Short mmCIF file of C-alpha atoms and ligand atoms in Angstrom, two decimals:
data_model
loop_
_atom_site.label_atom_id
_atom_site.label_comp_id
_atom_site.label_asym_id
_atom_site.label_seq_id
_atom_site.Cartn_x
_atom_site.Cartn_y
_atom_site.Cartn_z
CA MET A 508 0.00 0.00 0.00
CA SER A 509 1.30 3.46 -0.85
CA ARG A 510 2.21 5.39 2.29
CA SER A 511 1.04 9.00 2.53
CA GLY A 512 2.84 11.55 4.70
CA PRO A 513 1.22 12.88 7.88
CA VAL A 514 -2.25 14.38 7.34
CA THR A 515 -4.46 16.50 9.59
CA ALA A 516 -7.85 14.98 8.75
CA PRO A 517 -9.11 11.40 8.13
CA SER A 518 -10.74 12.59 4.89
CA ALA A 519 -7.22 13.15 3.49
CA LEU A 520 -6.24 9.51 4.08
CA PRO A 521 -5.56 7.21 1.08
CA GLY A 522 -8.61 5.23 -0.12
CA GLU A 523 -7.04 1.89 0.86
CA VAL A 524 -6.52 3.09 4.45
CA ILE A 525 -10.14 4.31 4.64
CA ARG A 526 -11.36 0.95 3.28
CA ARG A 527 -9.39 -1.00 5.89
CA LEU A 528 -10.61 1.31 8.65
CA ARG A 529 -14.21 0.59 7.64
CA GLU A 530 -13.56 -3.16 7.67
CA ALA A 531 -11.57 -3.32 10.92
CA GLU A 532 -13.04 -5.81 13.40
CA THR A 533 -10.16 -6.76 15.74
CA VAL A 534 -8.73 -3.49 17.00
CA CYS A 535 -5.90 -2.79 19.45
CA ALA A 536 -5.25 0.74 20.73
CA LEU A 537 -1.99 1.79 22.41
CA THR A 538 -2.21 5.07 24.33
CA GLY A 539 0.31 7.34 25.99
CA ALA A 540 0.18 10.56 27.97
CA GLY A 541 -1.02 12.55 24.94
CA VAL A 542 -4.47 10.95 25.12
CA SER A 543 -4.96 12.62 28.53
CA ALA A 544 -3.37 15.97 27.58
CA GLU A 545 -6.73 17.61 26.74
CA SER A 546 -7.97 16.56 30.17
CA GLY A 547 -5.28 18.84 31.60
CA ILE A 548 -2.93 16.04 32.69
CA PRO A 549 0.71 16.89 31.84
CA THR A 550 2.67 14.75 29.38
CA PHE A 551 6.27 13.65 30.01
CA ARG A 552 8.31 14.88 27.08
CA GLY A 553 8.44 18.12 25.15
CA SER A 554 9.27 21.60 26.44
CA GLU A 555 6.37 21.66 28.94
CA GLY A 556 6.74 17.99 29.86
CA ILE A 557 7.23 16.46 33.30
CA TRP A 558 10.78 15.37 32.52
CA ALA A 559 11.69 18.97 31.59
CA LYS A 560 10.94 19.93 35.20
CA TYR A 561 11.77 16.81 37.20
CA ASP A 562 14.69 14.35 37.21
CA PHE A 563 13.25 10.93 36.29
CA ARG A 564 16.16 9.24 38.12
CA ARG A 565 15.00 10.69 41.44
CA LEU A 566 11.26 10.21 40.89
CA ALA A 567 10.69 7.25 38.55
CA THR A 568 13.34 4.66 39.49
CA PRO A 569 13.46 2.18 42.40
CA GLU A 570 16.81 3.68 43.46
CA GLY A 571 15.29 7.15 43.59
CA PHE A 572 12.41 5.88 45.69
CA MET A 573 14.63 4.08 48.19
CA SER A 574 16.88 7.12 48.56
CA ASP A 575 13.97 9.52 49.20
CA PRO A 576 10.53 7.89 49.49
CA CYS A 577 8.99 11.12 50.82
CA LEU A 578 10.06 13.11 47.74
CA VAL A 579 8.66 10.45 45.41
CA TRP A 580 5.38 10.22 47.36
CA GLU A 581 5.05 14.03 47.32
CA TRP A 582 5.39 13.90 43.51
CA TYR A 583 2.82 11.14 43.13
CA GLN A 584 0.47 12.91 45.59
CA LEU A 585 0.75 16.08 43.45
CA ARG A 586 -0.14 14.05 40.35
CA GLN A 587 -3.03 12.33 42.17
CA VAL A 588 -4.48 15.76 43.05
CA GLU A 589 -4.18 16.88 39.39
CA ILE A 590 -5.68 13.66 38.03
CA ALA A 591 -8.56 13.66 40.55
CA LYS A 592 -9.58 17.11 39.22
CA ALA A 593 -9.43 15.99 35.57
CA ALA A 594 -12.25 14.53 33.47
CA PRO A 595 -12.13 12.11 30.52
CA ASN A 596 -11.93 13.93 27.18
CA ARG A 597 -13.46 13.06 23.78
CA ALA A 598 -10.52 10.78 22.92
CA HIS A 599 -11.08 8.67 26.04
CA LEU A 600 -14.83 8.56 25.29
CA ALA A 601 -14.28 7.43 21.67
CA LEU A 602 -12.11 4.55 22.93
CA ALA A 603 -14.86 3.54 25.37
CA GLU A 604 -17.38 3.49 22.49
CA MET A 605 -14.99 1.28 20.51
CA GLU A 606 -14.87 -1.26 23.33
CA ALA A 607 -18.68 -1.26 23.51
CA SER A 608 -19.20 -1.57 19.73
CA LEU A 609 -16.37 -3.50 18.04
CA PRO A 610 -16.32 -7.32 17.86
CA SER A 611 -12.87 -7.29 19.48
CA PHE A 612 -11.16 -4.31 21.12
CA THR A 613 -8.13 -4.27 23.43
CA LEU A 614 -6.97 -1.04 25.02
CA VAL A 615 -3.31 -1.03 26.07
CA THR A 616 -2.15 2.03 27.97
CA GLN A 617 1.15 3.31 29.30
CA ASN A 618 -0.77 5.80 31.42
CA ILE A 619 -1.25 5.34 35.15
CA ASP A 620 -4.02 7.96 35.49
CA GLY A 621 -6.98 5.58 35.38
CA MET A 622 -8.79 7.86 32.90
CA HIS A 623 -9.72 5.04 30.48
CA ARG A 624 -11.70 3.23 33.17
CA ARG A 625 -13.36 6.50 34.22
CA ALA A 626 -14.38 6.98 30.57
CA GLY A 627 -16.04 3.54 30.53
CA ASN A 628 -13.41 1.07 29.31
CA SER A 629 -13.29 -2.07 31.44
CA ARG A 630 -10.81 -4.20 29.47
CA VAL A 631 -7.70 -2.05 29.95
CA VAL A 632 -4.15 -3.43 29.90
CA GLU A 633 -2.15 -1.09 32.16
CA LEU A 634 1.47 -1.68 31.22
CA HIS A 635 2.94 0.78 33.76
CA GLY A 636 0.54 0.29 36.66
CA ASN A 637 -1.99 2.64 38.22
CA ILE A 638 -1.58 5.73 40.41
CA TRP A 639 -4.69 4.71 42.41
CA ARG A 640 -2.97 1.61 43.75
CA MET A 641 -0.03 1.18 46.13
CA ARG A 642 1.83 -1.92 47.23
CA CYS A 643 3.81 -3.12 50.23
CA THR A 644 7.58 -3.07 49.63
CA ARG A 645 7.98 -6.18 51.80
CA ASP A 646 5.41 -8.65 50.41
CA GLY A 647 3.85 -6.89 47.41
CA THR A 648 0.34 -6.71 48.87
CA VAL A 649 -1.61 -4.23 46.73
CA SER A 650 -4.14 -1.72 48.09
CA ASP A 651 -6.54 0.44 46.11
CA ILE A 652 -6.64 4.11 47.13
CA ASP A 653 -9.61 6.33 46.36
CA GLY A 654 -7.87 9.68 46.64
CA PRO A 655 -4.53 11.43 47.14
CA VAL A 656 -2.48 9.81 49.91
CA ARG A 657 -2.70 11.65 53.21
CA ASP A 658 0.30 10.28 55.13
CA ILE A 659 3.67 10.61 53.40
CA PRO A 660 5.16 8.10 53.18
CA PRO A 661 2.32 5.57 53.71
CA PHE A 662 3.08 2.39 55.63
CA CYS A 663 1.55 -1.05 55.34
CA ALA A 664 -0.29 -2.67 58.25
CA CYS A 665 2.80 -4.91 58.53
CA GLY A 666 4.86 -1.79 59.22
CA SER A 667 6.73 -1.78 55.90
CA LEU A 668 6.93 1.15 53.49
CA MET A 669 4.28 1.32 50.75
CA ARG A 670 5.22 2.34 47.19
CA PRO A 671 3.13 3.47 44.22
CA ASP A 672 1.96 0.41 42.23
CA VAL A 673 3.60 1.67 39.04
CA VAL A 674 6.50 0.46 36.85
CA TRP A 675 9.62 2.60 37.14
CA PHE A 676 12.58 2.77 34.77
CA GLY A 677 14.73 -0.31 35.10
CA GLU A 678 11.81 -2.40 36.42
CA GLN A 679 10.18 -5.28 34.56
CA LEU A 680 6.63 -4.75 33.32
CA PRO A 681 4.03 -7.14 34.77
CA ARG A 682 4.26 -10.40 32.81
CA ALA A 683 0.52 -10.91 32.31
CA GLU A 684 0.08 -7.42 30.87
CA VAL A 685 3.08 -7.83 28.56
CA GLU A 686 1.66 -11.12 27.26
CA ARG A 687 -1.88 -9.74 26.79
CA SER A 688 -0.63 -6.63 24.99
CA SER A 689 1.76 -8.57 22.72
CA GLU A 690 -1.00 -11.05 21.82
CA ALA A 691 -3.42 -8.20 21.03
CA ALA A 692 -0.82 -6.42 18.88
CA ALA A 693 0.04 -9.62 16.98
CA SER A 694 -3.59 -10.56 16.26
CA CYS A 695 -5.29 -7.24 15.46
CA ASP A 696 -6.22 -6.00 11.99
CA LEU A 697 -6.02 -2.38 13.13
CA MET A 698 -3.58 -0.84 15.63
CA LEU A 699 -4.38 2.72 16.75
CA VAL A 700 -1.35 4.44 18.32
CA VAL A 701 -2.58 7.48 20.22
CA GLY A 702 -0.60 10.18 22.04
CA THR A 703 2.68 8.42 22.66
CA SER A 704 6.22 9.53 21.83
CA ALA A 705 7.02 5.81 21.45
CA VAL A 706 10.44 6.12 23.11
CA VAL A 707 9.80 3.89 26.15
CA TYR A 708 10.24 0.16 25.64
CA PRO A 709 8.92 -2.48 25.64
CA ALA A 710 5.59 -0.61 25.07
CA ALA A 711 7.03 1.11 21.99
CA ALA A 712 7.60 -2.29 20.36
CA LEU A 713 3.86 -3.04 20.17
CA PRO A 714 3.07 -1.04 17.00
CA ILE A 715 6.05 -2.74 15.30
CA ILE A 716 4.65 -6.16 16.28
CA ALA A 717 1.27 -5.15 14.83
CA LYS A 718 2.84 -3.86 11.63
CA ASN A 719 4.90 -7.01 11.16
CA SER A 720 1.77 -9.09 11.74
CA GLY A 721 -0.05 -7.38 8.87
CA ALA A 722 -2.20 -4.91 10.82
CA LEU A 723 -3.08 -1.46 9.55
CA VAL A 724 -1.17 0.94 11.84
CA VAL A 725 -2.77 4.37 12.27
CA GLU A 726 -1.10 6.94 14.50
CA VAL A 727 -2.69 9.99 16.13
CA ASN A 728 -0.26 12.50 17.63
CA ALA A 729 0.31 16.23 17.97
CA GLU A 730 3.59 15.73 16.08
CA PRO A 731 5.43 13.01 14.12
CA THR A 732 7.24 10.27 16.09
CA ASP A 733 9.31 7.17 15.27
CA VAL A 734 6.01 5.37 14.61
CA SER A 735 5.38 7.83 11.77
CA THR A 736 8.31 6.29 9.85
CA TYR A 737 6.44 2.98 9.44
CA SER A 738 2.77 3.66 10.12
CA ASP A 739 0.25 3.27 7.29
CA ALA A 740 -1.16 6.65 8.29
CA THR A 741 -0.21 9.40 10.73
CA LEU A 742 -2.74 12.06 11.65
CA ILE A 743 -1.30 15.19 13.23
CA GLY A 744 -3.55 17.02 15.65
CA PRO A 745 -5.32 16.71 19.02
CA ALA A 746 -6.56 13.20 19.86
CA GLY A 747 -9.77 14.72 21.28
CA THR A 748 -10.65 15.90 17.77
CA LEU A 749 -9.06 13.24 15.54
CA LEU A 750 -10.03 10.07 17.38
CA PRO A 751 -13.82 10.73 17.20
CA GLU A 752 -13.35 11.56 13.49
CA ILE A 753 -11.50 8.28 12.88
CA TRP A 754 -14.20 6.42 14.83
CA ARG A 755 -16.85 7.90 12.52
CA MET A 756 -14.64 6.98 9.53
CA MET A 757 -14.73 3.40 10.89
CA GLY A 758 -18.53 3.52 10.54
CA TYR A 759 -19.75 4.54 14.00
CA PRO A 760 -22.59 4.62 14.78
CA GLU A 761 -24.44 3.28 11.71
CA ARG A 762 -22.19 0.24 11.25
CA PHE A 763 -22.76 -0.90 14.82
CA MET A 764 -26.54 -0.40 15.15
CA LYS A 765 -28.03 -3.65 16.51
C1 BV8 B 2042 12.03 -2.50 31.23
C2 BV8 B 2042 6.50 5.58 35.56
C3 BV8 B 2042 13.50 -4.38 31.48
C4 BV8 B 2042 5.05 5.56 35.81
C5 BV8 B 2042 7.44 5.33 33.34
C6 BV8 B 2042 15.16 -1.40 25.20
C7 BV8 B 2042 14.32 -2.45 25.51
C8 BV8 B 2042 13.73 -2.54 26.76
C9 BV8 B 2042 13.99 -1.56 27.73
C10 BV8 B 2042 14.83 -0.51 27.42
C11 BV8 B 2042 15.41 -0.44 26.18
N1 BV8 B 2042 16.18 0.67 26.17
C12 BV8 B 2042 16.09 1.29 27.37
C13 BV8 B 2042 15.28 0.59 28.16
C14 BV8 B 2042 14.92 0.94 29.52
C15 BV8 B 2042 13.67 1.83 29.60
C16 BV8 B 2042 13.43 2.70 28.42
O1 BV8 B 2042 12.65 2.36 27.53
N2 BV8 B 2042 14.04 3.87 28.41
C17 BV8 B 2042 13.82 4.81 27.32
C18 BV8 B 2042 13.63 6.22 27.89
C19 BV8 B 2042 14.99 4.71 26.36
N3 BV8 B 2042 12.52 0.98 29.83
C20 BV8 B 2042 12.28 0.53 31.06
O2 BV8 B 2042 13.02 0.74 32.01
C21 BV8 B 2042 11.02 -0.29 31.26
N4 BV8 B 2042 11.39 -1.52 31.91
O3 BV8 B 2042 12.18 -2.47 30.04
O4 BV8 B 2042 12.54 -3.51 32.05
C22 BV8 B 2042 14.79 -3.59 31.25
C23 BV8 B 2042 15.25 -2.74 32.24
C24 BV8 B 2042 16.45 -2.04 32.03
C25 BV8 B 2042 17.16 -2.16 30.82
C26 BV8 B 2042 16.64 -3.00 29.80
C27 BV8 B 2042 15.47 -3.72 30.03
C28 BV8 B 2042 10.05 0.43 32.18
C29 BV8 B 2042 9.41 1.56 31.44
C30 BV8 B 2042 8.34 2.23 32.34
C31 BV8 B 2042 8.92 3.46 32.93
N5 BV8 B 2042 7.90 4.19 33.70
N6 BV8 B 2042 6.74 6.08 34.20
C32 BV8 B 2042 4.59 7.00 35.93
O5 BV8 B 2042 4.93 7.64 36.94
O6 BV8 B 2042 3.90 7.45 34.99
S1 BV8 B 2042 7.72 5.84 31.75
C33 BV8 B 2042 6.89 7.24 31.30
O7 BV8 B 2042 7.03 7.33 29.86
C34 BV8 B 2042 5.39 7.14 31.52
O8 BV8 B 2042 5.00 5.99 32.19
C35 BV8 B 2042 4.82 7.10 30.12
O9 BV8 B 2042 3.80 6.19 30.07
C36 BV8 B 2042 5.97 6.64 29.32
C37 BV8 B 2042 5.85 6.89 27.83
O10 BV8 B 2042 5.65 8.26 27.62
P1 BV8 B 2042 4.38 8.72 26.73
O11 BV8 B 2042 3.16 8.15 27.34
O12 BV8 B 2042 4.65 8.40 25.32
O13 BV8 B 2042 4.36 10.27 27.02
P2 BV8 B 2042 5.28 11.40 26.32
O14 BV8 B 2042 5.10 12.64 27.11
O15 BV8 B 2042 6.65 10.86 26.08
O16 BV8 B 2042 4.62 11.60 24.88
C38 BV8 B 2042 3.34 12.18 24.77
C39 BV8 B 2042 3.02 12.21 23.28
O17 BV8 B 2042 1.69 12.75 23.14
C40 BV8 B 2042 3.94 13.12 22.49
O18 BV8 B 2042 4.34 12.43 21.31
C41 BV8 B 2042 3.07 14.33 22.14
O19 BV8 B 2042 3.38 14.85 20.84
C42 BV8 B 2042 1.69 13.73 22.11
N7 BV8 B 2042 0.58 14.65 22.44
C43 BV8 B 2042 0.58 15.68 23.32
N8 BV8 B 2042 -0.66 16.24 23.36
C44 BV8 B 2042 -1.44 15.51 22.49
C45 BV8 B 2042 -0.65 14.52 21.90
N9 BV8 B 2042 -1.14 13.65 20.99
C46 BV8 B 2042 -2.44 13.77 20.66
N10 BV8 B 2042 -3.27 14.71 21.18
C47 BV8 B 2042 -2.80 15.59 22.09
N11 BV8 B 2042 -3.63 16.53 22.59
#
């Protein structure tokens, strides 16, 4: 299939891409921080990104946590307060409609903000964990939390330090989630890659797995990324605008009326 350069509207996509979008039945979506940007939740990279302000070694590594658990918990508490004030945006809502309508839909996210579940998705593969869970550093017992932590740092009933239940740099991703996401990428006929800079592995390998397995790979991002060099289509613009447009291009709602 001829590859077009980045476009800003689905109507500008090549006919073959539009045809395959309309026929897609087994869909996998990979999301990153950009899908939550229009909800007011900061992304990581770029001039206004989190990593431009904070040192990831001190805040998002096990070594950083062990050297200053209070600093790390203050950072996660700050993010919990921001996320609690945010609401799902039109990109999140379009992905929830896809789960409700498509024969097979798997949502894989790198985000820890829990926004996909708040938007209505229930089958979410959280590769990097969830900011609304914490776990005991001694035995791994996980606790759900329904709001920003009050005591910093929190301790387990057993007396051990609690940590955020997220995956930091240098830590293995949870095996079950890696397997589910790889299987979904290898078996889908459409992979949507939404709002990720695709620099963090192994998540960034998923669109390549999908591409090599014959899926149509469609990227939505505010700017080109490494995925743009091999995607079948890259749409440049806000996910909150483009994802609902792509969903309509896929035939929603008429195609899915019971
Ligand atoms: C691991 C903590 C084994 C949770 C995060 C090769 C293979 C395997 C591993 C590595 C490798 N090379 C290096 C590694 C190690 C490392 C890695 O990938 N480093 C990178 C930086 C080179 N990977 C790991 O350590 C992983 N573990 O592989 O274990 C191992 C270990 C060591 C060595 C080898 C193997 C663990 C990775 C998880 C790290 N945890 N965060 C938290 O607090 O959130 S990563 C952090 O980046 C976030 O979790 C985030 O999910 C992730 C990815 O970022 P994005 O989501 O893409 O966000 P970003 O800001 O970058 O981009 C946003 C995009 O949105 C931009 O493109 C922007 O243009 C776009 N956008 C903005 N607004 C909009 C928009 N798009 C659309 N609409 C908009 N409105």
